[in-house]
Structure formats: structure tokens, C-alpha cells
Amino acid sequence: MSAEGDRGRERESRALHRLCAQTRGCASVIDPHSGRFLDVNETTCLVSGYTRREFLRLSVADIDPTVSASWSYAREINARRDTETLLREGVIRRKDGGLVRVSVSSTIVQLHLENYMLACAKQFPDKKPSGDESSVFDTMDSGVLVTALDGTIRDLNASAERLFGLTRALIIGKNVATLPALRGERPIPPSASRTLERGKQ
């Protein structure tokens, strides 16, 4: 690549970094060809528990279990052909294993040399959303618990209710380590407590 091309990419990188840093909520710049993260803002790092350097080694599928690992550039472009911004429900998988439900808006940013995807994620309130907001989360085949940092369960989907054989009312507000005891099983030791996901302990 020519020196002029290198300088152009460097200018675009700085412009995207400023745009990401100035965006409220969890903002990230994504390579639409591969789904890999190119930049994230400080809020994204705080919410996820990853450093910026760690994040740049990950892809969207590594962070969001609702996203297929088989990323497709054509699919992402086509999904935004009739709308400037695509809205969807997603999940941030924290470094500690916790899951945070988010509303994700994303758009394709066209700069001189490349297309980039700018995504912004905002956390849902603790209460269970109603209507279409909950559709993706509730129809996931995997049992998913959303917990606070101390392990308190804030939300769960229908698959998790079936997995544990307990109603939502019995699970919400409990600590994830106490779930086995609610079923008459041996409790999880505090040191081993973690978010249960995809039907595994």
C-alpha cells in the first residue's frame, strides 16, 4: 500500500476513534466485512469488563450470544439498505460471564477508503420489557440469566425457566449460587458462583 493510502487509513482511524469516544452509551466501530471490533469507547470497557486492547481481539459473536458466528458482509449491508439505522435487541457477555441485555442501534458509516459499522448499545432497565422488545431474548433456545455484579438475578428468559423448573417469580432477585438449593440440590459454593448460560453450569 502507498504511503498516501497509509496516511488516509490513519486519518480515518482517528476520525472513527473520535466519533466512538463522543457517542453516548456503549459505542463500538466494527469491520462490516469480518464482524471484528476496530474501536470501542470507555463506557463499553466499563460495562463489559474488557480493556480496549482485549476488545480489539474479539468479534461481535464473541460478545453477543444472539449473533451468529457466521458473519456476512452482504447480509449486514442488505439489512440496512432500506433504513439508515438498524435497531435490534442484543446481549453483552461480560468478561466475568455475566450477561447484560441491551438495545443495539447500528449504521454503516461510509468514509473515503472503507465502509465501517458504528454500533451503540444501551442497557435495558431492570424491569422486564414488554411487547416486541423481549422477542429475541425470550425466544432464544439457550437458558439465559442476566445478573448484577454480585450475582443477583435481574432477568431471565423462558428457556431458563424451563431449564431450572422454577417460575420467574421464584428466580428474580435470588443469587445465582442459590438456584440449586431452590430445586432441593446442593448449593453452588460462593467461589464457584457464576452466571449459568446455555444450559450448563
mmCIF file of C-alpha atoms in Angstrom:
data_model
loop_
_atom_site.group_PDB
_atom_site.id
_atom_site.type_symbol
_atom_site.label_atom_id
_atom_site.label_comp_id
_atom_site.label_asym_id
_atom_site.label_seq_id
_atom_site.Cartn_x
_atom_site.Cartn_y
_atom_site.Cartn_z
ATOM 1 C CA MET A 1 0.000 0.000 0.000
ATOM 2 C CA SER A 2 1.247 3.506 -0.786
ATOM 3 C CA ALA A 3 2.307 5.972 1.873
ATOM 4 C CA GLU A 4 -0.650 8.133 0.883
ATOM 5 C CA GLY A 5 -3.003 5.203 1.438
ATOM 6 C CA ASP A 6 -1.472 4.545 4.862
ATOM 7 C CA ARG A 7 -1.977 8.170 5.838
ATOM 8 C CA GLY A 8 -5.570 8.021 4.623
ATOM 9 C CA ARG A 9 -6.308 4.986 6.780
ATOM 10 C CA GLU A 10 -4.670 6.643 9.766
ATOM 11 C CA ARG A 11 -6.880 9.722 9.307
ATOM 12 C CA GLU A 12 -9.964 7.520 9.060
ATOM 13 C CA SER A 13 -8.912 5.607 12.180
ATOM 14 C CA ARG A 14 -8.568 8.853 14.152
ATOM 15 C CA ALA A 15 -11.924 10.118 12.888
ATOM 16 C CA LEU A 16 -13.657 6.881 13.905
ATOM 17 C CA HIS A 17 -11.984 6.941 17.321
ATOM 18 C CA ARG A 18 -13.293 10.477 17.949
ATOM 19 C CA LEU A 19 -16.772 9.500 16.775
ATOM 20 C CA CYS A 20 -16.777 6.448 19.030
ATOM 21 C CA ALA A 21 -15.480 8.382 22.046
ATOM 22 C CA GLN A 22 -18.128 11.093 21.636
ATOM 23 C CA THR A 23 -21.046 8.641 21.354
ATOM 24 C CA ARG A 24 -23.142 8.125 24.480
ATOM 25 C CA GLY A 25 -23.675 4.602 25.761
ATOM 26 C CA CYS A 26 -21.592 1.606 24.721
ATOM 27 C CA ALA A 27 -20.198 2.558 21.327
ATOM 28 C CA SER A 28 -18.047 0.479 19.016
ATOM 29 C CA VAL A 29 -16.655 0.576 15.500
ATOM 30 C CA ILE A 30 -16.911 -2.769 13.699
ATOM 31 C CA ASP A 31 -15.384 -4.057 10.494
ATOM 32 C CA PRO A 32 -18.528 -4.926 8.471
ATOM 33 C CA HIS A 33 -16.555 -7.475 6.438
ATOM 34 C CA SER A 34 -15.465 -9.621 9.389
ATOM 35 C CA GLY A 35 -17.535 -8.529 12.399
ATOM 36 C CA ARG A 36 -14.361 -7.760 14.378
ATOM 37 C CA PHE A 37 -14.122 -4.733 16.657
ATOM 38 C CA LEU A 38 -11.902 -1.898 15.438
ATOM 39 C CA ASP A 39 -12.523 0.510 18.313
ATOM 40 C CA VAL A 40 -14.651 0.863 21.462
ATOM 41 C CA ASN A 41 -15.288 3.710 23.877
ATOM 42 C CA GLU A 42 -14.627 3.821 27.607
ATOM 43 C CA THR A 43 -18.242 3.027 28.522
ATOM 44 C CA THR A 44 -18.066 -0.232 26.569
ATOM 45 C CA CYS A 45 -14.967 -1.244 28.514
ATOM 46 C CA LEU A 46 -16.567 -0.371 31.866
ATOM 47 C CA VAL A 47 -19.759 -2.312 31.146
ATOM 48 C CA SER A 48 -18.051 -5.363 29.634
ATOM 49 C CA GLY A 49 -15.041 -5.639 31.944
ATOM 50 C CA TYR A 50 -12.661 -5.902 28.970
ATOM 51 C CA THR A 51 -9.836 -3.482 28.272
ATOM 52 C CA ARG A 52 -9.779 -1.763 24.902
ATOM 53 C CA ARG A 53 -6.810 -3.880 23.840
ATOM 54 C CA GLU A 54 -8.669 -7.086 24.765
ATOM 55 C CA PHE A 55 -11.772 -5.917 22.930
ATOM 56 C CA LEU A 56 -9.898 -5.364 19.686
ATOM 57 C CA ARG A 57 -9.069 -9.081 19.588
ATOM 58 C CA LEU A 58 -12.775 -10.018 19.680
ATOM 59 C CA SER A 59 -15.657 -10.177 17.227
ATOM 60 C CA VAL A 60 -19.325 -9.302 17.729
ATOM 61 C CA ALA A 61 -20.176 -13.009 18.078
ATOM 62 C CA ASP A 62 -17.668 -13.300 20.960
ATOM 63 C CA ILE A 63 -19.533 -10.603 22.906
ATOM 64 C CA ASP A 64 -23.171 -11.089 21.887
ATOM 65 C CA PRO A 65 -24.551 -14.676 22.081
ATOM 66 C CA THR A 66 -27.576 -13.618 19.994
ATOM 67 C CA VAL A 67 -25.308 -13.018 16.969
ATOM 68 C CA SER A 68 -24.325 -15.858 14.665
ATOM 69 C CA ALA A 69 -20.620 -16.576 14.338
ATOM 70 C CA SER A 70 -21.092 -16.899 10.558
ATOM 71 C CA TRP A 71 -20.811 -13.174 9.868
ATOM 72 C CA SER A 72 -21.855 -11.991 6.401
ATOM 73 C CA TYR A 73 -20.930 -8.602 4.949
ATOM 74 C CA ALA A 74 -23.668 -8.863 2.306
ATOM 75 C CA ARG A 75 -26.283 -9.688 4.951
ATOM 76 C CA GLU A 76 -25.266 -6.734 7.124
ATOM 77 C CA ILE A 77 -25.368 -4.313 4.186
ATOM 78 C CA ASN A 78 -28.700 -5.644 2.897
ATOM 79 C CA ALA A 79 -30.265 -5.369 6.366
ATOM 80 C CA ARG A 80 -29.577 -1.635 6.269
ATOM 81 C CA ARG A 81 -30.445 -0.997 2.643
ATOM 82 C CA ASP A 82 -33.880 0.439 3.417
ATOM 83 C CA THR A 83 -33.075 2.062 6.743
ATOM 84 C CA GLU A 84 -30.229 4.269 7.876
ATOM 85 C CA THR A 85 -30.149 2.750 11.369
ATOM 86 C CA LEU A 86 -30.902 -0.860 12.283
ATOM 87 C CA LEU A 87 -32.395 -1.470 15.748
ATOM 88 C CA ARG A 88 -32.337 -4.837 17.491
ATOM 89 C CA GLU A 89 -32.151 -6.441 20.910
ATOM 90 C CA GLY A 90 -28.821 -7.930 21.943
ATOM 91 C CA VAL A 91 -26.773 -9.128 24.888
ATOM 92 C CA ILE A 92 -23.327 -8.082 26.119
ATOM 93 C CA ARG A 93 -21.462 -11.059 27.516
ATOM 94 C CA ARG A 94 -19.212 -9.587 30.221
ATOM 95 C CA LYS A 95 -15.678 -10.826 30.827
ATOM 96 C CA ASP A 96 -16.854 -12.322 34.144
ATOM 97 C CA GLY A 97 -19.584 -14.295 32.344
ATOM 98 C CA GLY A 98 -22.465 -12.025 33.333
ATOM 99 C CA LEU A 99 -24.963 -11.002 30.656
ATOM 100 C CA VAL A 100 -26.342 -7.510 30.106
ATOM 101 C CA ARG A 101 -29.436 -7.040 27.928
ATOM 102 C CA VAL A 102 -29.092 -4.109 25.554
ATOM 103 C CA SER A 103 -30.872 -2.316 22.740
ATOM 104 C CA VAL A 104 -28.436 -2.015 19.826
ATOM 105 C CA SER A 105 -28.595 0.581 17.061
ATOM 106 C CA SER A 106 -26.101 0.315 14.225
ATOM 107 C CA THR A 107 -25.397 2.125 10.997
ATOM 108 C CA ILE A 108 -22.900 1.905 8.154
ATOM 109 C CA VAL A 109 -20.507 4.849 8.050
ATOM 110 C CA GLN A 110 -19.030 5.481 4.615
ATOM 111 C CA LEU A 111 -15.644 7.154 4.673
ATOM 112 C CA HIS A 112 -13.298 7.788 1.766
ATOM 113 C CA LEU A 113 -11.474 4.454 1.828
ATOM 114 C CA GLU A 114 -13.783 1.968 3.558
ATOM 115 C CA ASN A 115 -17.221 1.247 4.985
ATOM 116 C CA TYR A 116 -17.421 0.869 8.762
ATOM 117 C CA MET A 117 -20.204 -0.095 11.145
ATOM 118 C CA LEU A 118 -20.892 2.170 14.119
ATOM 119 C CA ALA A 119 -22.917 0.448 16.857
ATOM 120 C CA CYS A 120 -24.339 1.889 20.069
ATOM 121 C CA ALA A 121 -25.778 -0.312 22.836
ATOM 122 C CA LYS A 122 -27.968 0.959 25.671
ATOM 123 C CA GLN A 123 -28.840 -1.177 28.673
ATOM 124 C CA PHE A 124 -32.464 -2.105 29.242
ATOM 125 C CA PRO A 125 -33.912 -1.196 32.650
ATOM 126 C CA ASP A 126 -34.057 -3.967 35.245
ATOM 127 C CA LYS A 127 -37.783 -4.497 34.721
ATOM 128 C CA LYS A 128 -38.823 -6.943 32.029
ATOM 129 C CA PRO A 129 -39.594 -5.178 28.726
ATOM 130 C CA SER A 130 -42.954 -5.753 27.122
ATOM 131 C CA GLY A 131 -44.046 -6.357 23.552
ATOM 132 C CA ASP A 132 -41.558 -6.725 20.729
ATOM 133 C CA GLU A 133 -38.598 -5.603 22.856
ATOM 134 C CA SER A 134 -38.434 -9.005 24.535
ATOM 135 C CA SER A 135 -38.927 -11.175 21.449
ATOM 136 C CA VAL A 136 -35.305 -12.129 20.684
ATOM 137 C CA PHE A 137 -34.357 -12.676 24.320
ATOM 138 C CA ASP A 138 -37.409 -14.784 25.119
ATOM 139 C CA THR A 139 -37.205 -16.963 22.021
ATOM 140 C CA MET A 140 -33.532 -17.930 22.453
ATOM 141 C CA ASP A 141 -33.146 -21.704 22.820
ATOM 142 C CA SER A 142 -30.428 -21.248 25.446
ATOM 143 C CA GLY A 143 -31.357 -20.582 29.044
ATOM 144 C CA VAL A 144 -30.049 -17.088 29.843
ATOM 145 C CA LEU A 145 -29.795 -15.339 33.195
ATOM 146 C CA VAL A 146 -28.954 -11.642 33.443
ATOM 147 C CA THR A 147 -27.212 -10.883 36.733
ATOM 148 C CA ALA A 148 -25.810 -7.943 38.641
ATOM 149 C CA LEU A 149 -22.115 -7.960 39.544
ATOM 150 C CA ASP A 150 -22.895 -9.593 42.914
ATOM 151 C CA GLY A 151 -24.723 -12.486 41.246
ATOM 152 C CA THR A 152 -28.267 -11.242 41.934
ATOM 153 C CA ILE A 153 -30.547 -12.374 39.114
ATOM 154 C CA ARG A 154 -32.196 -9.400 37.387
ATOM 155 C CA ASP A 155 -33.823 -11.122 34.418
ATOM 156 C CA LEU A 156 -34.174 -14.469 32.663
ATOM 157 C CA ASN A 157 -35.794 -15.871 29.560
ATOM 158 C CA ALA A 158 -38.405 -18.589 29.135
ATOM 159 C CA SER A 159 -35.755 -21.210 28.347
ATOM 160 C CA ALA A 160 -34.115 -20.562 31.732
ATOM 161 C CA GLU A 161 -37.458 -21.114 33.483
ATOM 162 C CA ARG A 162 -37.798 -24.469 31.737
ATOM 163 C CA LEU A 163 -34.171 -25.356 32.431
ATOM 164 C CA PHE A 164 -34.456 -24.835 36.185
ATOM 165 C CA GLY A 165 -38.071 -25.957 36.507
ATOM 166 C CA LEU A 166 -38.816 -22.807 38.500
ATOM 167 C CA THR A 167 -41.087 -19.858 37.822
ATOM 168 C CA ARG A 168 -39.784 -16.405 37.034
ATOM 169 C CA ALA A 169 -41.202 -15.072 40.322
ATOM 170 C CA LEU A 170 -39.135 -17.587 42.325
ATOM 171 C CA ILE A 171 -35.896 -16.812 40.483
ATOM 172 C CA ILE A 172 -35.851 -12.998 40.144
ATOM 173 C CA GLY A 173 -33.935 -11.360 42.992
ATOM 174 C CA LYS A 174 -32.202 -14.564 44.083
ATOM 175 C CA ASN A 175 -28.440 -15.066 43.865
ATOM 176 C CA VAL A 176 -27.294 -17.387 41.105
ATOM 177 C CA ALA A 177 -25.439 -19.523 43.684
ATOM 178 C CA THR A 178 -28.722 -20.371 45.445
ATOM 179 C CA LEU A 179 -30.547 -21.790 42.415
ATOM 180 C CA PRO A 180 -29.643 -25.440 43.097
ATOM 181 C CA ALA A 181 -30.915 -25.093 46.683
ATOM 182 C CA LEU A 182 -34.261 -23.818 45.378
ATOM 183 C CA ARG A 183 -34.531 -27.087 43.473
ATOM 184 C CA GLY A 184 -33.517 -29.147 46.504
ATOM 185 C CA GLU A 185 -29.989 -29.657 45.201
ATOM 186 C CA ARG A 186 -26.590 -28.852 46.677
ATOM 187 C CA PRO A 187 -25.820 -25.073 46.567
ATOM 188 C CA ILE A 188 -23.003 -23.751 44.414
ATOM 189 C CA PRO A 189 -20.043 -22.654 46.605
ATOM 190 C CA PRO A 190 -19.618 -18.834 46.543
ATOM 191 C CA SER A 191 -16.178 -19.174 44.961
ATOM 192 C CA ALA A 192 -17.678 -21.132 42.083
ATOM 193 C CA SER A 193 -20.714 -18.900 41.593
ATOM 194 C CA ARG A 194 -21.136 -17.616 38.076
ATOM 195 C CA THR A 195 -23.820 -16.881 35.525
ATOM 196 C CA LEU A 196 -25.437 -20.010 34.136
ATOM 197 C CA GLU A 197 -25.823 -19.937 30.399
ATOM 198 C CA ARG A 198 -26.701 -22.242 27.537
ATOM 199 C CA GLY A 199 -27.952 -24.870 29.973
ATOM 200 C CA LYS A 200 -24.508 -25.540 31.501
ATOM 201 C CA GLN A 201 -23.045 -24.949 34.962
#
